[in-house]
GROMACS .gro file of C-alpha atoms in nm:
model
  399
    1MET     CA    1  11.136  10.451   9.118
    2SER     CA    2  11.475  10.378   9.134
    3GLN     CA    3  11.772  10.342   9.355
    4GLY     CA    4  12.074  10.429   9.128
    5GLN     CA    5  12.479  10.432   9.231
    6GLY     CA    6  12.456  10.048   9.218
    7ALA     CA    7  12.178  10.001   9.414
    8PRO     CA    8  11.919   9.765   9.292
    9ALA     CA    9  11.603   9.969   9.131
   10ARG     CA   10  11.320  10.010   9.430
   11HIS     CA   11  11.351  10.280   9.675
   12GLN     CA   12  11.049  10.439   9.738
   13GLY     CA   13  10.741  10.365   9.984
   14GLU     CA   14  10.640  10.455  10.323
   15THR     CA   15  10.644  10.240  10.649
   16VAL     CA   16  10.306  10.045  10.734
   17ALA     CA   17  10.285  10.006  11.119
   18GLU     CA   18   9.996  10.086  11.360
   19GLY     CA   19   9.957  10.416  11.516
   20SER     CA   20  10.188  10.541  11.838
   21THR     CA   21  10.246  10.510  12.164
   22PRO     CA   22  10.392  10.724  12.391
   23LYS     CA   23  10.644  10.628  12.666
   24GLY     CA   24  10.538  10.787  12.920
   25GLY     CA   25  10.178  10.729  12.947
   26GLY     CA   26   9.914  10.508  12.750
   27GLY     CA   27   9.707  10.593  12.486
   28ARG     CA   28   9.863  10.687  12.129
   29ASP     CA   29  10.058  11.007  12.014
   30ARG     CA   30   9.891  11.157  11.782
   31PHE     CA   31  10.158  11.385  11.697
   32LEU     CA   32  10.337  11.066  11.539
   33ASP     CA   33  10.032  10.937  11.360
   34MET     CA   34  10.018  11.248  11.198
   35LEU     CA   35  10.337  11.215  11.074
   36ARG     CA   36  10.295  10.920  10.938
   37ALA     CA   37   9.949  10.983  10.768
   38ILE     CA   38  10.163  11.310  10.606
   39ALA     CA   39  10.402  11.025  10.488
   40LEU     CA   40  10.151  10.803  10.299
   41VAL     CA   41   9.986  11.109  10.145
   42ARG     CA   42  10.345  11.200  10.018
   43VAL     CA   43  10.390  10.900   9.864
   44VAL     CA   44  10.082  10.885   9.705
   45THR     CA   45  10.202  11.245   9.601
   46TYR     CA   46  10.517  11.112   9.457
   47HIS     CA   47  10.440  10.793   9.283
   48THR     CA   48  10.157  11.016   9.074
   49PHE     CA   49  10.338  11.327   9.043
   50GLY     CA   50  10.711  11.230   9.046
   51GLY     CA   51  11.025  11.493   9.034
   52ALA     CA   52  11.281  11.525   9.304
   53PHE     CA   53  11.150  11.777   9.517
   54PHE     CA   54  10.901  11.498   9.713
   55SER     CA   55  11.190  11.334   9.766
   56MET     CA   56  11.351  11.590   9.961
   57VAL     CA   57  11.096  11.846  10.098
   58PHE     CA   58  10.932  11.540  10.322
   59PRO     CA   59  11.153  11.258  10.328
   60ALA     CA   60  10.862  11.027  10.418
   61ILE     CA   61  11.069  10.660  10.409
   62GLY     CA   62  11.314  10.735  10.618
   63ILE     CA   63  11.077  10.896  10.869
   64MET     CA   64  10.841  10.606  10.881
   65PHE     CA   65  11.099  10.381  10.905
   66ALA     CA   66  11.194  10.577  11.202
   67LEU     CA   67  10.920  10.567  11.370
   68ALA     CA   68  10.840  10.218  11.309
   69GLY     CA   69  11.172  10.166  11.522
   70SER     CA   70  11.030  10.401  11.807
   71LEU     CA   71  10.730  10.166  11.812
   72MET     CA   72  10.929   9.885  11.782
   73ALA     CA   73  11.149   9.926  12.056
   74ALA     CA   74  10.814   9.980  12.226
   75SER     CA   75  10.724   9.665  12.183
   76LEU     CA   76  10.964   9.470  12.254
   77LYS     CA   77  10.915   9.573  12.628
   78ARG     CA   78  10.692   9.233  12.577
   79PRO     CA   79  10.862   8.907  12.521
   80ALA     CA   80  11.028   8.932  12.175
   81GLY     CA   81  10.820   8.587  12.017
   82SER     CA   82  10.539   8.757  12.119
   83VAL     CA   83  10.576   9.074  11.977
   84LEU     CA   84  10.729   8.909  11.613
   85ARG     CA   85  10.487   8.692  11.610
   86SER     CA   86  10.225   8.959  11.622
   87ARG     CA   87  10.391   9.198  11.415
   88THR     CA   88  10.476   8.974  11.146
   89ARG     CA   89  10.062   8.865  11.170
   90ARG     CA   90   9.977   9.233  11.125
   91LEU     CA   91  10.213   9.286  10.836
   92LEU     CA   92  10.190   8.940  10.631
   93LEU     CA   93   9.797   8.904  10.651
   94PRO     CA   94   9.749   9.207  10.370
   95PHE     CA   95  10.046   9.140  10.236
   96TRP     CA   96   9.898   8.827  10.157
   97ALA     CA   97   9.549   8.988   9.997
   98TYR     CA   98   9.781   9.194   9.812
   99SER     CA   99  10.000   8.964   9.677
  100ILE     CA  100   9.711   8.667   9.575
  101THR     CA  101   9.507   8.988   9.371
  102VAL     CA  102   9.855   9.065   9.200
  103LEU     CA  103   9.900   8.726   9.116
  104VAL     CA  104   9.567   8.632   8.989
  105LEU     CA  105   9.600   8.959   8.762
  106PHE     CA  106   9.959   8.823   8.624
  107ALA     CA  107   9.810   8.471   8.524
  108LEU     CA  108   9.537   8.600   8.365
  109HIS     CA  109   9.729   8.773   8.152
  110GLY     CA  110   9.914   8.481   8.073
  111TRP     CA  111  10.242   8.507   8.270
  112VAL     CA  112  10.374   8.187   8.415
  113PRO     CA  113  10.713   8.201   8.654
  114GLY     CA  114  11.030   8.217   8.460
  115ASP     CA  115  10.948   8.386   8.214
  116GLN     CA  116  11.085   8.741   8.112
  117GLY     CA  117  11.377   8.595   8.304
  118THR     CA  118  11.207   8.633   8.660
  119GLY     CA  119  11.379   8.325   8.791
  120PRO     CA  120  11.292   8.020   8.919
  121TRP     CA  121  10.942   7.968   9.036
  122TYR     CA  122  11.059   7.891   9.404
  123ARG     CA  123  11.125   8.324   9.400
  124LEU     CA  124  10.733   8.296   9.423
  125LEU     CA  125  10.701   8.222   9.777
  126PHE     CA  126  10.889   8.590   9.804
  127TRP     CA  127  10.522   8.685   9.745
  128PHE     CA  128  10.439   8.544  10.074
  129VAL     CA  129  10.695   8.530  10.259
  130PRO     CA  130  10.913   8.891  10.239
  131LEU     CA  131  11.303   8.740  10.302
  132GLY     CA  132  11.369   8.888   9.911
  133ASP     CA  133  11.249   9.065   9.673
  134PRO     CA  134  10.905   8.847   9.461
  135PRO     CA  135  10.946   8.823   9.100
  136PHE     CA  136  10.728   8.935   8.857
  137PRO     CA  137  10.724   9.049   8.494
  138ASP     CA  138  10.815   9.401   8.309
  139GLU     CA  139  10.533   9.421   8.068
  140LEU     CA  140  10.200   9.233   7.996
  141GLY     CA  141   9.975   9.394   7.781
  142GLY     CA  142   9.598   9.401   7.777
  143GLY     CA  143   9.340   9.412   8.036
  144ILE     CA  144   9.435   9.671   8.312
  145GLY     CA  145   9.693   9.889   8.231
  146VAL     CA  146   9.622   9.883   7.848
  147GLN     CA  147   9.809  10.155   7.778
  148ASP     CA  148  10.105  10.087   7.977
  149PRO     CA  149  10.215   9.727   7.927
  150THR     CA  150  10.483   9.811   8.266
  151TRP     CA  151  10.182   9.806   8.486
  152PRO     CA  152  10.370   9.489   8.688
  153ILE     CA  153  10.672   9.681   8.759
  154GLN     CA  154  10.396   9.952   8.957
  155ALA     CA  155  10.254   9.643   9.157
  156GLY     CA  156  10.578   9.458   9.262
  157GLU     CA  157  10.845   9.682   9.292
  158ILE     CA  158  10.685   9.849   9.578
  159LEU     CA  159  10.767   9.539   9.778
  160TRP     CA  160  11.095   9.664   9.835
  161TYR     CA  161  10.913   9.839  10.154
  162ILE     CA  162  10.779   9.543  10.296
  163ARG     CA  163  11.120   9.337  10.242
  164ALA     CA  164  11.269   9.608  10.438
  165TYR     CA  165  11.025   9.660  10.665
  166PHE     CA  166  11.006   9.292  10.761
  167TRP     CA  167  11.414   9.230  10.790
  168PHE     CA  168  11.417   9.509  11.043
  169MET     CA  169  11.167   9.383  11.266
  170LEU     CA  170  11.323   9.083  11.252
  171LEU     CA  171  11.598   9.188  11.354
  172SER     CA  172  11.500   9.461  11.587
  173PRO     CA  173  11.555   9.209  11.957
  174LEU     CA  174  11.924   9.147  11.882
  175LEU     CA  175  11.981   9.504  11.771
  176LEU     CA  176  11.782   9.692  12.045
  177LYS     CA  177  12.049   9.521  12.256
  178ILE     CA  178  12.318   9.604  12.089
  179PHE     CA  179  12.184   9.955  12.060
  180ARG     CA  180  12.173  10.029  12.437
  181ALA     CA  181  12.498   9.900  12.516
  182GLN     CA  182  12.671  10.060  12.198
  183PRO     CA  183  12.442  10.315  12.132
  184LEU     CA  184  12.691  10.572  11.931
  185LEU     CA  185  12.820  10.305  11.771
  186THR     CA  186  12.502  10.111  11.638
  187PHE     CA  187  12.396  10.446  11.512
  188LEU     CA  188  12.658  10.522  11.252
  189ALA     CA  189  12.727  10.129  11.160
  190PRO     CA  190  12.466  10.154  10.922
  191LEU     CA  191  12.631  10.483  10.734
  192ALA     CA  192  12.948  10.322  10.716
  193MET     CA  193  12.822   9.968  10.570
  194LEU     CA  194  12.631  10.213  10.317
  195VAL     CA  195  12.982  10.340  10.242
  196ILE     CA  196  13.130  10.018  10.191
  197LEU     CA  197  12.830   9.932   9.997
  198GLU     CA  198  12.864  10.225   9.787
  199TRP     CA  199  13.235  10.208   9.683
  200GLY     CA  200  13.319   9.834   9.658
  201VAL     CA  201  13.538   9.793   9.972
  202VAL     CA  202  13.427   9.497  10.040
  203PRO     CA  203  13.281   9.210   9.818
  204MET     CA  204  12.944   9.116   9.931
  205PRO     CA  205  12.729   8.841   9.790
  206ASP     CA  206  12.465   8.967   9.562
  207GLY     CA  207  12.190   8.773   9.660
  208LEU     CA  208  12.198   9.008   9.995
  209THR     CA  209  12.283   9.364   9.788
  210ALA     CA  210  11.929   9.457   9.847
  211GLU     CA  211  11.871   9.401  10.213
  212LEU     CA  212  12.230   9.566  10.285
  213TYR     CA  213  12.130   9.865  10.110
  214ASP     CA  214  11.843   9.890  10.269
  215LEU     CA  215  11.993   9.882  10.610
  216GLY     CA  216  12.273  10.097  10.480
  217VAL     CA  217  12.025  10.348  10.365
  218TYR     CA  218  11.804  10.361  10.632
  219GLY     CA  219  11.917  10.164  10.932
  220SER     CA  220  12.029  10.477  11.118
  221CYS     CA  221  11.678  10.632  11.068
  222TRP     CA  222  11.534  10.263  11.245
  223ILE     CA  223  11.774  10.321  11.484
  224LEU     CA  224  11.695  10.684  11.507
  225GLY     CA  225  11.418  10.543  11.652
  226PHE     CA  226  11.520  10.349  11.939
  227ALA     CA  227  11.698  10.680  12.066
  228HIS     CA  228  11.318  10.792  12.061
  229HIS     CA  229  11.159  10.552  12.252
  230ASP     CA  230  11.455  10.522  12.490
  231GLY     CA  231  11.506  10.926  12.569
  232TYR     CA  232  11.821  10.981  12.439
  233LEU     CA  233  11.729  11.293  12.200
  234ARG     CA  234  11.479  11.417  12.455
  235ARG     CA  235  11.806  11.403  12.657
  236LEU     CA  236  11.994  11.659  12.392
  237SER     CA  237  11.922  12.006  12.372
  238LEU     CA  238  11.817  12.186  12.087
  239LYS     CA  239  12.070  12.367  12.047
  240VAL     CA  240  12.254  12.108  11.976
  241VAL     CA  241  12.051  11.886  11.772
  242ILE     CA  242  11.935  12.137  11.508
  243PRO     CA  243  12.281  12.259  11.422
  244VAL     CA  244  12.402  11.907  11.397
  245SER     CA  245  12.093  11.748  11.172
  246LEU     CA  246  12.091  12.064  10.902
  247ALA     CA  247  12.464  11.982  10.856
  248VAL     CA  248  12.373  11.628  10.818
  249MET     CA  249  12.160  11.712  10.529
  250ALA     CA  250  12.399  11.964  10.414
  251LEU     CA  251  12.652  11.754  10.338
  252GLY     CA  252  12.369  11.457  10.202
  253PHE     CA  253  12.235  11.799  10.031
  254TRP     CA  254  12.608  11.875   9.901
  255TRP     CA  255  12.637  11.468   9.812
  256ALA     CA  256  12.317  11.501   9.586
  257PHE     CA  257  12.422  11.785   9.396
  258ASN     CA  258  12.739  11.629   9.307
  259HIS     CA  259  12.584  11.271   9.187
  260GLN     CA  260  12.295  11.356   8.999
  261THR     CA  261  12.180  11.068   8.794
  262GLU     CA  262  11.887  11.119   8.463
  263ASP     CA  263  11.685  11.150   8.756
  264GLY     CA  264  11.899  11.480   8.855
  265MET     CA  265  11.871  11.498   9.262
  266ASP     CA  266  11.610  11.283   9.346
  267LEU     CA  267  11.703  11.110   9.637
  268ASN     CA  268  11.516  10.773   9.622
  269ALA     CA  269  11.820  10.734   9.294
  270ILE     CA  270  12.124  10.853   9.561
  271PRO     CA  271  12.187  10.658   9.846
  272ILE     CA  272  12.374  10.841  10.049
  273GLY     CA  273  12.247  11.165  10.000
  274GLN     CA  274  11.924  10.979  10.085
  275ALA     CA  275  12.048  10.830  10.401
  276LEU     CA  276  12.197  11.179  10.532
  277TRP     CA  277  11.909  11.422  10.422
  278SER     CA  278  11.656  11.147  10.592
  279LEU     CA  279  11.840  11.110  10.918
  280GLY     CA  280  11.901  11.490  10.975
  281PHE     CA  281  11.543  11.541  10.869
  282CYS     CA  282  11.394  11.263  11.095
  283ALA     CA  283  11.615  11.388  11.372
  284VAL     CA  284  11.504  11.726  11.371
  285LEU     CA  285  11.132  11.615  11.384
  286MET     CA  286  11.162  11.328  11.681
  287ARG     CA  287  11.375  11.522  11.917
  288ILE     CA  288  11.079  11.798  11.885
  289SER     CA  289  10.812  11.562  11.878
  290PRO     CA  290  10.498  11.710  12.127
  291ARG     CA  291  10.371  11.361  12.261
  292TRP     CA  292  10.025  11.482  12.183
  293GLN     CA  293   9.734  11.290  12.357
  294GLN     CA  294   9.502  11.439  12.119
  295PHE     CA  295   9.526  11.700  11.884
  296PRO     CA  296   9.580  12.038  11.947
  297ARG     CA  297   9.232  12.233  11.861
  298PRO     CA  298   9.337  12.380  11.495
  299LEU     CA  299   9.414  12.039  11.352
  300ARG     CA  300   9.122  11.876  11.490
  301PHE     CA  301   8.934  11.818  11.185
  302LEU     CA  302   9.233  11.596  11.100
  303ASP     CA  303   9.153  11.335  11.328
  304GLY     CA  304   8.935  11.101  11.145
  305PHE     CA  305   9.141  11.091  10.823
  306VAL     CA  306   9.488  11.049  11.034
  307THR     CA  307   9.324  10.773  11.206
  308LEU     CA  308   9.127  10.616  10.885
  309LEU     CA  309   9.560  10.602  10.750
  310ASN     CA  310   9.704  10.463  11.039
  311ASN     CA  311   9.450  10.192  11.077
  312ARG     CA  312   9.499  10.124  10.716
  313ALA     CA  313   9.840  10.214  10.653
  314VAL     CA  314   9.950   9.859  10.504
  315THR     CA  315   9.679   9.877  10.261
  316VAL     CA  316   9.722  10.216  10.158
  317TYR     CA  317  10.077  10.160  10.071
  318LEU     CA  318  10.034   9.836   9.907
  319TRP     CA  319   9.761   9.910   9.644
  320HIS     CA  320   9.815  10.285   9.567
  321ASN     CA  321  10.115  10.225   9.276
  322LEU     CA  322   9.867   9.956   9.085
  323LEU     CA  323   9.612  10.192   9.089
  324ILE     CA  324   9.798  10.467   8.976
  325ALA     CA  325   9.834  10.244   8.707
  326LEU     CA  326   9.521  10.187   8.668
  327THR     CA  327   9.433  10.521   8.613
  328VAL     CA  328   9.550  10.490   8.258
  329PRO     CA  329   9.309  10.277   8.078
  330ILE     CA  330   8.987  10.484   8.269
  331MET     CA  331   9.130  10.810   8.245
  332GLU     CA  332   9.198  10.732   7.835
  333PRO     CA  333   8.823  10.799   7.779
  334VAL     CA  334   8.802  11.152   7.868
  335TYR     CA  335   9.202  11.251   7.778
  336GLU     CA  336   9.036  11.158   7.378
  337SER     CA  337   8.756  11.355   7.479
  338GLU     CA  338   8.740  11.677   7.279
  339ALA     CA  339   8.469  11.866   7.527
  340ALA     CA  340   8.719  11.747   7.825
  341TRP     CA  341   8.989  11.992   7.723
  342GLU     CA  342   8.755  12.223   7.598
  343LEU     CA  343   8.568  12.242   7.942
  344MET     CA  344   8.869  12.170   8.164
  345PRO     CA  345   9.245  12.221   7.953
  346ARG     CA  346   9.501  12.305   8.217
  347PHE     CA  347   9.355  12.072   8.435
  348LEU     CA  348   9.409  11.794   8.205
  349GLU     CA  349   9.708  11.853   8.164
  350THR     CA  350   9.849  11.807   8.506
  351SER     CA  351   9.875  11.509   8.728
  352TRP     CA  352   9.603  11.584   8.917
  353PRO     CA  353   9.351  11.374   8.789
  354PRO     CA  354   9.521  11.062   8.804
  355PHE     CA  355   9.559  11.150   9.162
  356ILE     CA  356   9.253  11.221   9.287
  357LEU     CA  357   9.101  10.944   9.101
  358THR     CA  358   9.376  10.675   9.250
  359TRP     CA  359   9.233  10.835   9.653
  360LEU     CA  360   8.903  10.776   9.543
  361MET     CA  361   8.955  10.429   9.372
  362LEU     CA  362   9.154  10.363   9.758
  363ALA     CA  363   8.905  10.423   9.924
  364VAL     CA  364   8.692  10.146   9.770
  365VAL     CA  365   9.002   9.934   9.841
  366LEU     CA  366   8.964  10.033  10.200
  367CYS     CA  367   8.615   9.977  10.236
  368ALA     CA  368   8.736   9.599  10.006
  369VAL     CA  369   8.997   9.476  10.151
  370GLY     CA  370   9.084   9.706  10.416
  371TRP     CA  371   8.913   9.535  10.722
  372VAL     CA  372   9.207   9.267  10.695
  373GLU     CA  373   9.389   9.442  10.863
  374ASP     CA  374   9.175   9.407  11.196
  375ILE     CA  375   9.177   9.080  11.117
  376ALA     CA  376   9.591   9.065  11.156
  377ALA     CA  377   9.537   9.306  11.481
  378LYS     CA  378   9.235   9.056  11.624
  379ARG     CA  379   9.020   9.333  11.605
  380ARG     CA  380   8.632   9.360  11.528
  381PRO     CA  381   8.690   9.423  11.102
  382ARG     CA  382   8.569   9.751  11.053
  383LEU     CA  383   8.461   9.946  10.736
  384TRP     CA  384   8.548  10.250  10.765
  385PRO     CA  385   8.759  10.334  11.063
  386THR     CA  386   8.832  10.649  11.158
  387GLY     CA  387   8.800  10.682  11.546
  388ARG     CA  388   8.461  10.881  11.541
  389ARG     CA  389   8.293  10.590  11.699
  390GLU     CA  390   8.546  10.538  12.016
  391ARG     CA  391   8.600  10.986  12.001
  392GLN     CA  392   8.168  10.982  12.105
  393LYS     CA  393   8.192  10.722  12.341
  394ALA     CA  394   8.501  10.881  12.518
  395LEU     CA  395   8.305  11.198  12.522
  396SER     CA  396   7.995  11.023  12.668
  397ALA     CA  397   8.179  10.875  12.972
  398SER     CA  398   8.356  11.235  13.017
  399LEU     CA  399   7.985  11.386  13.069
   0.00000   0.00000   0.00000
């Protein structure tokens, strides 16, 4: 993962908010739930297979920030203090479960805070209160990831998203008030700030550069979520939204094409391209959002899977990159086996084996620690929350 063009080198991940509620009534918005599930699958796919293609075909990060912004606007019908307490608890408890595990692994492999230029010990607090990027070593040998000593980077770099989400959440009560007073100005302000950052028009403090880039690249997507919840988007004609959105995406594509990095046109390394492409893509999806109370019949086979990912979104996001690193030592005996290469040579040449293995390990992790998300949400802990029991109860009640 990289976020080039002067931005901190970590910008790819997908949001981790709970399910969505339609503005006009009770129940979950299954279309938005489906978008969140697709985004989580896409980020695991991107981190396994790599490639600029995945950053463009479904810009998951922008989509998930837009979904989270809409959900946050809905929640802020309640007092802001209680909303922030609830959101903070739901984010931090599963984050702490992950952080403690990773720090124990670091310690077992001999890492001491301050080693490898990771800064003073107090930065360890960012592993528990994500106001900044936590420290992690560049390399640790032996044990997990023995074939790839850079596994700590994969364990730590994805946490930029947790930090970004946390800041957006904290700022939302103020941002929503400003948006409702000056919607267009609020919507465009993050993009203007991003241009200022990229062109160095105004000197920015180094300690806040990463946070400011997050706001610049994805702030308009988050505020687009406000517009979705408040009905601004639905009042706009598709004849306006689609052409304008396509023009914004075309501008983002043009910028990315002319500012390619060593990763090519990977939008995660091109902030302005990412911001424009994601914004246009999100605007179309959020405008056509059909507000499903339940899946259409042809898609109902996805119901359990989508429910599971939405109930365990934080866990899936946090653990997937570390598990991808863990596939290296696990798969090594297979790759060294002549019999395996004779049996399935084309399959082993692809990234499908680690991709499948990652999801299998994610299933184990969901059972092992996923219930922390239920505790954080003040729900009864569940091992595998696909919503099947709830659907069965609803069906029985309707008979």
